[in-house]
Amino acid sequence: MKKLFAVALLIAFLGSASGYAQTIEITRNASTPSIPGGKEYFTGRVVVDPLYPATAQTGATTGLVTFAPGARTAWHTHPAGQLLIVQSGKGWVQQDGQARQVINPGDVIWIPANTRHWHGATANNGMSHIAVSYMKDGQNVIWKEQVTDKQYNPE
Ligand code: MN
């Protein structure tokens, strides 16, 4: 029993030692080219700036997504959820079967796993958000059909 404890302590020590051996990594702004949002997944003008990839430690991709007025994602789900942090402008988010909601800079939106939804700019203003999309079995999004104009803006 004492031997087991000693081995456990050694493993814990080695674990923390290798932790200290890691180095802080700064990814400089605009070090990755912007990517136009694909026509199959978005309506309108959308630009994606990848910020940080999914790794064993992060378990999520992180990107800045910028929507022109009227632009939005297609309907989709996230197998392990998604965090949105609005950076600028004014946007809309809608969960299927619920009312569309306004989102503003500073708002933090948690999209639970397997929840059908879309997000984008409002009809009259652009919007940008950081999106943290958590990975499950190598996937972080499952795309569905486009959001129609009627669904996007019923008013
Ligand atoms: Mn989403």
mmCIF file of C-alpha atoms and ligand atoms in Angstrom:
data_model
loop_
_atom_site.group_PDB
_atom_site.id
_atom_site.type_symbol
_atom_site.label_atom_id
_atom_site.label_comp_id
_atom_site.label_asym_id
_atom_site.label_seq_id
_atom_site.Cartn_x
_atom_site.Cartn_y
_atom_site.Cartn_z
ATOM 1 C CA MET A 1 0.000 0.000 0.000
ATOM 2 C CA LYS A 2 2.829 2.371 0.897
ATOM 3 C CA LYS A 3 4.576 1.506 -2.354
ATOM 4 C CA LEU A 4 1.437 2.296 -4.364
ATOM 5 C CA PHE A 5 1.165 5.686 -2.682
ATOM 6 C CA ALA A 6 4.816 6.441 -3.477
ATOM 7 C CA VAL A 7 4.242 5.555 -7.126
ATOM 8 C CA ALA A 8 1.138 7.772 -7.221
ATOM 9 C CA LEU A 9 3.142 10.670 -5.745
ATOM 10 C CA LEU A 10 5.886 10.169 -8.326
ATOM 11 C CA ILE A 11 3.349 10.201 -11.159
ATOM 12 C CA ALA A 12 1.758 13.388 -9.767
ATOM 13 C CA PHE A 13 5.190 15.019 -9.515
ATOM 14 C CA LEU A 14 6.154 14.059 -13.053
ATOM 15 C CA GLY A 15 2.791 15.296 -14.275
ATOM 16 C CA SER A 16 3.255 18.743 -12.742
ATOM 17 C CA ALA A 17 6.903 18.874 -13.874
ATOM 18 C CA SER A 18 5.906 18.294 -17.481
ATOM 19 C CA GLY A 19 3.179 20.913 -16.982
ATOM 20 C CA TYR A 20 5.781 23.497 -16.032
ATOM 21 C CA ALA A 21 7.878 22.552 -19.040
ATOM 22 C CA GLN A 22 5.179 23.898 -21.369
ATOM 23 C CA THR A 23 5.473 27.392 -22.761
ATOM 24 C CA ILE A 24 2.913 30.153 -23.149
ATOM 25 C CA GLU A 25 2.043 30.605 -26.807
ATOM 26 C CA ILE A 26 0.929 33.921 -28.240
ATOM 27 C CA THR A 27 -0.764 33.819 -31.620
ATOM 28 C CA ARG A 28 -0.467 37.306 -33.074
ATOM 29 C CA ASN A 29 -3.497 39.049 -34.487
ATOM 30 C CA ALA A 30 -4.094 38.438 -38.207
ATOM 31 C CA SER A 31 -1.434 35.717 -38.400
ATOM 32 C CA THR A 32 -3.942 33.466 -40.204
ATOM 33 C CA PRO A 33 -5.683 34.599 -43.420
ATOM 34 C CA SER A 34 -9.409 35.345 -43.203
ATOM 35 C CA ILE A 35 -11.668 32.740 -44.810
ATOM 36 C CA PRO A 36 -14.926 33.617 -46.617
ATOM 37 C CA GLY A 37 -17.883 31.765 -45.075
ATOM 38 C CA GLY A 38 -18.937 28.975 -47.466
ATOM 39 C CA LYS A 39 -22.174 29.393 -49.448
ATOM 40 C CA GLU A 40 -23.359 25.949 -48.295
ATOM 41 C CA TYR A 41 -23.250 26.956 -44.603
ATOM 42 C CA PHE A 42 -24.003 30.685 -44.646
ATOM 43 C CA THR A 43 -26.338 33.209 -46.262
ATOM 44 C CA GLY A 44 -24.861 36.624 -47.103
ATOM 45 C CA ARG A 45 -21.336 37.894 -46.552
ATOM 46 C CA VAL A 46 -19.523 36.125 -43.718
ATOM 47 C CA VAL A 47 -15.810 36.129 -42.860
ATOM 48 C CA VAL A 48 -14.198 33.621 -40.496
ATOM 49 C CA ASP A 49 -10.893 34.413 -38.792
ATOM 50 C CA PRO A 50 -9.506 31.235 -37.204
ATOM 51 C CA LEU A 51 -8.030 32.150 -33.797
ATOM 52 C CA TYR A 52 -6.958 28.856 -32.231
ATOM 53 C CA PRO A 53 -7.358 25.224 -33.269
ATOM 54 C CA ALA A 54 -8.802 22.334 -31.335
ATOM 55 C CA THR A 55 -6.044 20.482 -29.460
ATOM 56 C CA ALA A 56 -6.039 17.755 -26.820
ATOM 57 C CA GLN A 57 -6.002 20.557 -24.236
ATOM 58 C CA THR A 58 -8.507 23.056 -25.689
ATOM 59 C CA GLY A 59 -10.979 20.504 -27.063
ATOM 60 C CA ALA A 60 -12.544 23.277 -29.155
ATOM 61 C CA THR A 61 -11.918 25.452 -32.179
ATOM 62 C CA THR A 62 -12.003 29.206 -31.566
ATOM 63 C CA GLY A 63 -12.728 31.701 -34.310
ATOM 64 C CA LEU A 64 -13.952 35.235 -34.937
ATOM 65 C CA VAL A 65 -16.968 35.278 -37.239
ATOM 66 C CA THR A 66 -18.056 38.543 -38.878
ATOM 67 C CA PHE A 67 -21.513 38.840 -40.486
ATOM 68 C CA ALA A 68 -22.623 41.656 -42.821
ATOM 69 C CA PRO A 69 -26.196 42.943 -42.292
ATOM 70 C CA GLY A 70 -28.628 40.177 -43.275
ATOM 71 C CA ALA A 71 -25.951 37.452 -43.099
ATOM 72 C CA ARG A 72 -26.438 34.353 -40.934
ATOM 73 C CA THR A 73 -25.469 30.737 -40.486
ATOM 74 C CA ALA A 74 -27.566 27.853 -41.792
ATOM 75 C CA TRP A 75 -29.527 25.864 -39.215
ATOM 76 C CA HIS A 76 -27.073 23.646 -37.327
ATOM 77 C CA THR A 77 -26.251 21.804 -34.128
ATOM 78 C CA HIS A 78 -23.044 21.340 -32.121
ATOM 79 C CA PRO A 79 -22.353 17.828 -30.790
ATOM 80 C CA ALA A 80 -20.633 19.235 -27.681
ATOM 81 C CA GLY A 81 -22.076 22.762 -27.508
ATOM 82 C CA GLN A 82 -20.819 26.199 -28.487
ATOM 83 C CA LEU A 83 -19.985 29.432 -26.713
ATOM 84 C CA LEU A 84 -20.582 32.733 -28.543
ATOM 85 C CA ILE A 85 -19.130 36.029 -27.267
ATOM 86 C CA VAL A 86 -20.446 39.028 -29.184
ATOM 87 C CA GLN A 87 -17.709 41.518 -30.102
ATOM 88 C CA SER A 88 -19.440 44.224 -32.124
ATOM 89 C CA GLY A 89 -22.654 45.261 -33.844
ATOM 90 C CA LYS A 90 -26.065 43.736 -33.237
ATOM 91 C CA GLY A 91 -27.136 40.164 -33.909
ATOM 92 C CA TRP A 92 -29.869 37.586 -33.690
ATOM 93 C CA VAL A 93 -29.802 34.019 -32.375
ATOM 94 C CA GLN A 94 -32.686 31.583 -32.580
ATOM 95 C CA GLN A 95 -33.273 28.139 -31.153
ATOM 96 C CA ASP A 96 -35.675 26.070 -33.240
ATOM 97 C CA GLY A 97 -39.200 26.395 -31.848
ATOM 98 C CA GLN A 98 -38.408 29.535 -29.835
ATOM 99 C CA ALA A 99 -38.472 33.272 -30.535
ATOM 100 C CA ARG A 100 -35.468 34.948 -32.144
ATOM 101 C CA GLN A 101 -33.380 36.876 -29.599
ATOM 102 C CA VAL A 102 -31.253 40.030 -29.915
ATOM 103 C CA ILE A 103 -27.560 39.697 -28.957
ATOM 104 C CA ASN A 104 -25.279 42.659 -28.268
ATOM 105 C CA PRO A 105 -21.535 43.210 -27.708
ATOM 106 C CA GLY A 106 -20.423 41.651 -24.419
ATOM 107 C CA ASP A 107 -23.241 39.097 -24.387
ATOM 108 C CA VAL A 108 -22.149 35.482 -23.854
ATOM 109 C CA ILE A 109 -24.410 32.836 -25.386
ATOM 110 C CA TRP A 110 -24.155 29.130 -24.519
ATOM 111 C CA ILE A 111 -25.625 26.805 -27.162
ATOM 112 C CA PRO A 112 -26.202 23.399 -25.527
ATOM 113 C CA ALA A 113 -25.171 20.203 -27.320
ATOM 114 C CA ASN A 114 -27.490 18.971 -30.093
ATOM 115 C CA THR A 115 -29.657 22.116 -30.006
ATOM 116 C CA ARG A 116 -30.869 23.197 -33.455
ATOM 117 C CA HIS A 117 -30.257 26.936 -33.963
ATOM 118 C CA TRP A 118 -28.799 29.693 -36.118
ATOM 119 C CA HIS A 119 -26.988 32.973 -35.424
ATOM 120 C CA GLY A 120 -26.092 36.030 -37.448
ATOM 121 C CA ALA A 121 -26.341 39.762 -37.933
ATOM 122 C CA THR A 122 -29.625 41.663 -37.789
ATOM 123 C CA ALA A 123 -31.190 42.864 -41.036
ATOM 124 C CA ASN A 124 -29.791 46.400 -40.607
ATOM 125 C CA ASN A 125 -26.512 45.970 -38.705
ATOM 126 C CA GLY A 126 -23.450 43.758 -38.966
ATOM 127 C CA MET A 127 -22.307 41.610 -36.049
ATOM 128 C CA SER A 128 -19.135 39.815 -35.040
ATOM 129 C CA HIS A 129 -18.751 37.130 -32.396
ATOM 130 C CA ILE A 130 -16.043 34.853 -31.139
ATOM 131 C CA ALA A 131 -17.216 31.245 -31.426
ATOM 132 C CA VAL A 132 -15.771 28.484 -29.238
ATOM 133 C CA SER A 133 -17.012 25.232 -30.757
ATOM 134 C CA TYR A 134 -16.367 22.151 -28.636
ATOM 135 C CA MET A 135 -15.268 18.897 -30.272
ATOM 136 C CA LYS A 136 -16.860 15.481 -29.907
ATOM 137 C CA ASP A 137 -15.570 12.517 -31.916
ATOM 138 C CA GLY A 138 -13.656 14.899 -34.186
ATOM 139 C CA GLN A 139 -16.724 17.041 -34.996
ATOM 140 C CA ASN A 140 -17.837 20.441 -33.728
ATOM 141 C CA VAL A 141 -20.775 21.273 -35.996
ATOM 142 C CA ILE A 142 -23.477 19.446 -37.941
ATOM 143 C CA TRP A 143 -24.911 21.617 -40.708
ATOM 144 C CA LYS A 144 -28.579 21.501 -41.764
ATOM 145 C CA GLU A 145 -30.589 23.538 -44.305
ATOM 146 C CA GLN A 146 -30.328 27.299 -44.856
ATOM 147 C CA VAL A 147 -32.391 29.771 -42.824
ATOM 148 C CA THR A 148 -35.026 31.185 -45.190
ATOM 149 C CA ASP A 149 -35.659 34.944 -45.391
ATOM 150 C CA LYS A 150 -39.046 34.379 -43.696
ATOM 151 C CA GLN A 151 -37.446 32.418 -40.831
ATOM 152 C CA TYR A 152 -34.642 34.987 -40.547
ATOM 153 C CA ASN A 153 -36.869 38.043 -40.370
ATOM 154 C CA PRO A 154 -40.595 37.253 -39.941
ATOM 155 C CA GLU A 155 -41.487 40.947 -39.340
HETATM 156 MN MN MN B 1 -23.809 27.655 -33.597
#
